[in-house]
Tab-separated table of C-alpha atoms in Angstrom:
chain	number	residue	atom	x	y	z
A	1	ARG	CA	2.124	236.525	45.302
A	2	SER	CA	0.177	238.770	42.907
A	3	PHE	CA	-3.127	237.406	41.676
A	4	THR	CA	-2.355	238.190	38.062
A	5	SER	CA	0.980	236.392	37.850
A	6	GLN	CA	1.345	232.719	37.067
A	7	THR	CA	4.287	230.394	37.707
A	8	ASP	CA	6.053	228.848	34.694
A	9	GLY	CA	4.777	225.468	35.803
A	10	GLU	CA	1.181	226.666	35.988
A	11	ALA	CA	1.493	228.205	32.530
A	12	ARG	CA	2.961	225.031	31.044
A	13	VAL	CA	0.346	222.740	32.567
A	14	SER	CA	-2.443	225.118	31.459
A	15	ARG	CA	-1.078	225.154	27.929
A	16	VAL	CA	-0.948	221.376	27.703
A	17	LEU	CA	-4.516	221.134	28.999
A	18	ARG	CA	-5.773	223.722	26.512
A	19	GLU	CA	-4.196	221.701	23.679
A	20	LYS	CA	-5.539	218.361	24.852
A	21	PHE	CA	-8.999	219.670	25.805
A	22	PRO	CA	-9.893	222.071	23.007
A	23	ARG	CA	-13.547	222.125	24.052
A	24	ALA	CA	-12.828	223.098	27.643
A	25	ALA	CA	-15.017	225.942	28.905
A	26	ALA	CA	-12.704	226.666	31.823
A	27	ILE	CA	-9.236	225.562	32.922
A	28	ARG	CA	-7.581	226.600	36.159
A	29	VAL	CA	-4.186	225.365	37.329
A	30	VAL	CA	-2.825	226.278	40.750
A	31	ASP	CA	0.579	225.410	42.136
A	32	ILE	CA	-0.226	224.305	45.681
A	33	SER	CA	3.367	223.553	46.590
A	34	GLY	CA	4.173	227.176	47.314
A	35	GLY	CA	5.551	227.775	43.827
A	36	CYS	CA	7.854	224.710	43.858
A	37	GLY	CA	6.083	223.032	40.953
A	38	SER	CA	5.792	219.760	42.869
A	39	MET	CA	2.059	219.747	43.520
A	40	TYR	CA	-0.783	221.158	41.455
A	41	GLU	CA	-4.506	221.552	41.754
A	42	ILE	CA	-6.331	221.343	38.436
A	43	HIS	CA	-9.881	222.472	37.732
A	44	ILE	CA	-11.247	221.776	34.281
A	45	GLU	CA	-14.754	222.127	32.940
A	46	SER	CA	-15.403	220.621	29.520
A	47	GLU	CA	-18.024	219.033	27.270
A	48	GLU	CA	-15.496	216.255	26.710
A	49	PHE	CA	-16.311	214.929	30.198
A	50	ARG	CA	-20.032	214.553	29.668
A	51	GLU	CA	-21.519	211.106	30.364
A	52	LYS	CA	-18.186	209.836	31.706
A	53	ARG	CA	-17.624	208.446	35.174
A	54	MET	CA	-15.438	210.604	37.380
A	55	VAL	CA	-12.549	208.142	37.352
A	56	GLN	CA	-12.646	208.202	33.542
A	57	GLN	CA	-12.662	212.013	33.536
A	58	HIS	CA	-9.664	212.105	35.865
A	59	GLN	CA	-7.943	209.444	33.780
A	60	MET	CA	-8.269	211.700	30.723
A	61	VAL	CA	-6.505	214.472	32.625
A	62	ASN	CA	-3.802	212.051	33.853
A	63	GLU	CA	-3.109	210.924	30.306
A	64	ALA	CA	-3.056	214.470	28.966
A	65	LEU	CA	-0.462	215.402	31.578
A	66	SER	CA	1.514	212.127	31.561
A	67	GLU	CA	4.809	213.917	30.816
A	68	GLU	CA	4.279	216.768	33.282
A	69	ILE	CA	3.144	214.369	36.016
A	70	LYS	CA	6.518	212.618	35.982
A	71	SER	CA	8.122	215.610	37.671
A	72	MET	CA	5.276	216.207	40.130
A	73	HIS	CA	4.991	214.873	43.640
A	74	GLY	CA	1.216	214.897	43.511
A	75	LEU	CA	-1.813	216.481	41.964
A	76	ARG	CA	-5.467	217.160	42.691
A	77	ILE	CA	-8.007	217.028	39.921
A	78	PHE	CA	-11.495	218.517	39.826
A	79	THR	CA	-13.446	217.879	36.615
A	80	SER	CA	-16.918	219.048	35.658
A	81	THR	CA	-19.178	219.587	32.665
A	82	PRO	CA	-20.657	222.955	31.675
A	83	LYS	CA	-24.304	223.517	32.550
A	84	PRO	CA	-26.361	222.587	29.462
B	1	MET	CA	-15.637	219.537	53.679
B	2	SER	CA	-16.646	218.588	57.229
B	3	GLY	CA	-14.605	219.857	60.157
B	4	VAL	CA	-13.207	216.397	60.886
B	5	VAL	CA	-11.953	215.894	57.342
B	6	ARG	CA	-10.596	219.442	57.211
B	7	ALA	CA	-8.673	218.895	60.457
B	8	ALA	CA	-7.380	215.570	59.207
B	9	TRP	CA	-6.394	217.266	55.957
B	10	ARG	CA	-4.279	219.828	57.808
B	11	LEU	CA	-2.564	217.090	59.822
B	12	GLY	CA	-1.877	215.133	56.680
B	13	ALA	CA	-0.678	218.174	54.758
B	14	ALA	CA	1.805	218.972	57.525
B	15	ALA	CA	3.127	215.421	57.276
B	16	VAL	CA	3.588	215.820	53.515
B	17	ARG	CA	5.509	219.088	53.877
B	18	GLY	CA	7.829	217.543	56.466
B	19	ARG	CA	8.860	214.640	54.279
B	20	ALA	CA	11.329	214.526	51.416
B	21	GLY	CA	9.241	212.912	48.743
B	22	ARG	CA	10.160	211.532	45.378
B	23	PRO	CA	8.822	212.830	42.084
B	24	LEU	CA	6.352	210.404	40.556
B	25	SER	CA	8.804	209.645	37.713
B	26	GLN	CA	11.372	208.079	40.042
B	27	THR	CA	9.030	205.380	41.215
B	28	ALA	CA	8.963	204.044	37.663
B	29	GLY	CA	12.341	202.386	38.141
B	30	GLU	CA	11.391	200.423	41.224
B	31	GLY	CA	11.077	196.693	41.117
B	32	GLY	CA	12.286	196.563	37.568
B	33	GLY	CA	9.455	198.760	36.337
B	34	ALA	CA	7.485	197.017	33.633
B	35	THR	CA	9.157	193.682	34.225
B	36	ALA	CA	7.595	193.431	37.683
B	37	GLU	CA	4.380	192.465	35.928
B	38	GLY	CA	3.987	188.810	35.059
B	39	SER	CA	7.065	187.800	37.006
B	40	GLY	CA	4.918	186.535	39.884
B	41	GLY	CA	6.301	189.157	42.247
B	42	SER	CA	4.209	191.302	44.560
B	43	GLY	CA	3.777	193.852	41.788
B	44	SER	CA	2.493	191.432	39.158
B	45	ARG	CA	-1.031	191.718	37.757
B	46	ASP	CA	-1.951	188.346	39.272
B	47	ALA	CA	-0.758	189.292	42.749
B	48	ILE	CA	-2.611	192.603	42.601
B	49	GLU	CA	-5.734	190.998	41.166
B	50	ARG	CA	-5.752	188.770	44.271
B	51	LEU	CA	-5.291	191.755	46.574
B	52	VAL	CA	-8.096	193.862	45.122
B	53	ARG	CA	-10.527	190.966	45.368
B	54	GLU	CA	-9.583	190.095	48.944
B	55	HIS	CA	-12.248	192.306	50.472
B	56	PRO	CA	-15.084	194.602	49.317
B	57	VAL	CA	-13.007	197.628	50.316
B	58	VAL	CA	-9.284	197.645	49.511
B	59	VAL	CA	-7.026	200.679	49.797
B	60	PHE	CA	-3.454	201.108	48.578
B	61	MET	CA	-1.933	203.938	50.588
B	62	LYS	CA	1.189	205.401	52.128
B	63	GLY	CA	1.439	204.318	55.726
B	64	SER	CA	-1.374	202.549	57.531
B	65	PRO	CA	-4.879	203.523	58.663
B	66	GLU	CA	-3.476	203.840	62.180
B	67	GLN	CA	-0.636	206.033	60.928
B	68	PRO	CA	-1.055	207.470	57.428
B	69	LEU	CA	2.167	208.941	56.035
B	70	CYS	CA	0.624	211.211	53.416
B	71	GLY	CA	-2.110	213.851	53.507
B	72	PHE	CA	-4.042	212.295	50.629
B	73	SER	CA	-3.871	208.794	52.138
B	74	ASN	CA	-4.978	210.261	55.453
B	75	ALA	CA	-7.973	211.896	53.790
B	76	VAL	CA	-9.105	208.516	52.417
B	77	VAL	CA	-8.810	206.928	55.862
B	78	GLN	CA	-10.765	209.768	57.473
B	79	ILE	CA	-13.541	209.669	54.881
B	80	LEU	CA	-13.973	205.913	55.310
B	81	ARG	CA	-14.014	206.422	59.074
B	82	LEU	CA	-16.757	209.056	58.764
B	83	HIS	CA	-18.899	206.447	57.038
B	84	GLY	CA	-18.138	203.935	59.780
B	85	VAL	CA	-15.991	201.794	57.463
B	86	GLU	CA	-13.201	200.546	59.683
B	87	ASP	CA	-13.004	196.963	58.405
B	88	TYR	CA	-11.081	197.063	55.124
B	89	ARG	CA	-7.775	195.919	53.624
B	90	ALA	CA	-5.082	198.570	53.552
B	91	HIS	CA	-1.723	198.027	51.830
B	92	ASP	CA	1.227	200.298	52.585
B	93	VAL	CA	3.039	200.830	49.279
B	94	LEU	CA	5.985	202.403	51.068
B	95	GLN	CA	6.818	198.939	52.419
B	96	ASP	CA	6.976	197.356	48.969
B	97	PRO	CA	8.443	199.124	45.910
B	98	ASP	CA	7.199	196.358	43.593
B	99	LEU	CA	3.655	196.838	44.841
B	100	ARG	CA	4.008	200.613	44.632
B	101	GLN	CA	4.810	200.471	40.917
B	102	GLY	CA	2.645	197.437	40.198
B	103	ILE	CA	-0.540	199.044	41.476
B	104	LYS	CA	0.082	202.081	39.260
B	105	ASN	CA	0.554	199.817	36.236
B	106	TYR	CA	-2.523	197.767	37.138
B	107	SER	CA	-4.892	200.731	37.342
B	108	ASN	CA	-3.018	202.911	34.842
B	109	TRP	CA	-3.177	205.637	37.481
B	110	PRO	CA	-0.067	207.530	38.527
B	111	THR	CA	-0.785	208.326	42.159
B	112	ILE	CA	-1.381	206.830	45.592
B	113	PRO	CA	-3.821	206.392	47.371
B	114	GLN	CA	-6.001	204.104	45.270
B	115	VAL	CA	-9.377	202.865	46.412
B	116	TYR	CA	-10.941	199.644	45.114
B	117	LEU	CA	-14.574	198.729	45.795
B	118	ASN	CA	-15.490	195.130	44.981
B	119	GLY	CA	-12.296	194.711	43.025
B	120	GLU	CA	-12.994	197.740	40.852
B	121	PHE	CA	-10.775	200.816	40.855
B	122	VAL	CA	-12.845	203.763	42.017
B	123	GLY	CA	-10.235	206.499	42.177
B	124	GLY	CA	-7.960	208.392	44.495
B	125	CYS	CA	-8.491	210.852	47.299
B	126	ASP	CA	-10.129	213.582	45.188
B	127	ILE	CA	-12.688	211.212	43.717
B	128	LEU	CA	-13.494	209.662	47.099
B	129	LEU	CA	-13.936	213.130	48.550
B	130	GLN	CA	-16.304	214.167	45.754
B	131	MET	CA	-18.228	210.911	46.103
B	132	HIS	CA	-18.515	211.593	49.829
B	133	GLN	CA	-19.791	215.133	49.226
B	134	ASN	CA	-22.347	214.250	46.563
B	135	GLY	CA	-23.740	211.172	48.310
B	136	ASP	CA	-22.375	208.637	45.812
B	137	LEU	CA	-20.190	206.969	48.435
B	138	VAL	CA	-23.172	206.075	50.615
B	139	GLU	CA	-24.792	204.463	47.542
B	140	GLU	CA	-21.659	202.553	46.537
B	141	LEU	CA	-21.202	201.242	50.082
B	142	LYS	CA	-24.851	200.163	50.109
B	143	LYS	CA	-24.205	198.084	46.959
B	144	LEU	CA	-21.455	196.295	48.897
B	145	GLY	CA	-23.853	195.590	51.740
B	146	ILE	CA	-22.213	198.203	53.938
B	147	ARG	CA	-24.493	200.649	55.699
B	148	SER	CA	-22.830	204.029	56.002
B	149	ALA	CA	-22.717	205.435	59.532
B	150	LEU	CA	-23.775	208.775	58.090
B	151	LEU	CA	-27.239	207.382	57.352
B	152	ASP	CA	-27.712	206.743	61.047
B	153	ALA	CA	-26.311	210.166	61.886
B	154	GLU	CA	-28.872	211.774	59.571
B	155	LYS	CA	-31.684	209.783	61.158
B	156	ASP	CA	-30.649	211.040	64.583
B	157	GLN	CA	-30.696	214.595	63.314
B	158	ASP	CA	-34.225	214.195	61.952
B	159	LYS	CA	-35.459	213.115	65.350
B	160	LYS	CA	-34.340	216.303	67.096
């Protein structure tokens, strides 16, 4: 798989995250189901996570992707805040 | 990630690939979905409230600690084991569709496994892993009166 290409699923999930987290410094979505769209790994760095407990940060991502999650088998979430 | 957890991860991941799983949306219909709450069934808020308060450490997972049936559930079991936490309540959601949906409604969290410390939802596998890596898990266990085995392991290392 070429490093510059992105699956449709990755593109869609990225787009939803960019809309729901406008202040995100970095968003990375990786299909870890071999391109099947059934499992994703999400990395997102944003000011919107500052001062929030990790479970709250992950909950924000869950809610942002509530529609997309319905067709997933699983997902991994890694949230962080930009260095001040 | 330590070698043990990484090895466990690979085992668990192989188990996930070998199984036909259901998309997360399909579990919504189990046990009557929203009506499972408040009906007194195993998926009701009351029943789950009782379960999460049963023990300082309660885990809702796929399979059992002796035989996890999902890579993420396995990771939780392995992390707890690393800290010497072997005495906890584990509930296999694959055995009970009402519980499987009910626990997701209760925590407003779409995935399994779910870890509860002192009745409070802490997160899933990713969060537990990050807590393990940044030292938060040792602190949280200490608050429950549980001394992590890793503290003793560190002490041994200092002596060398």
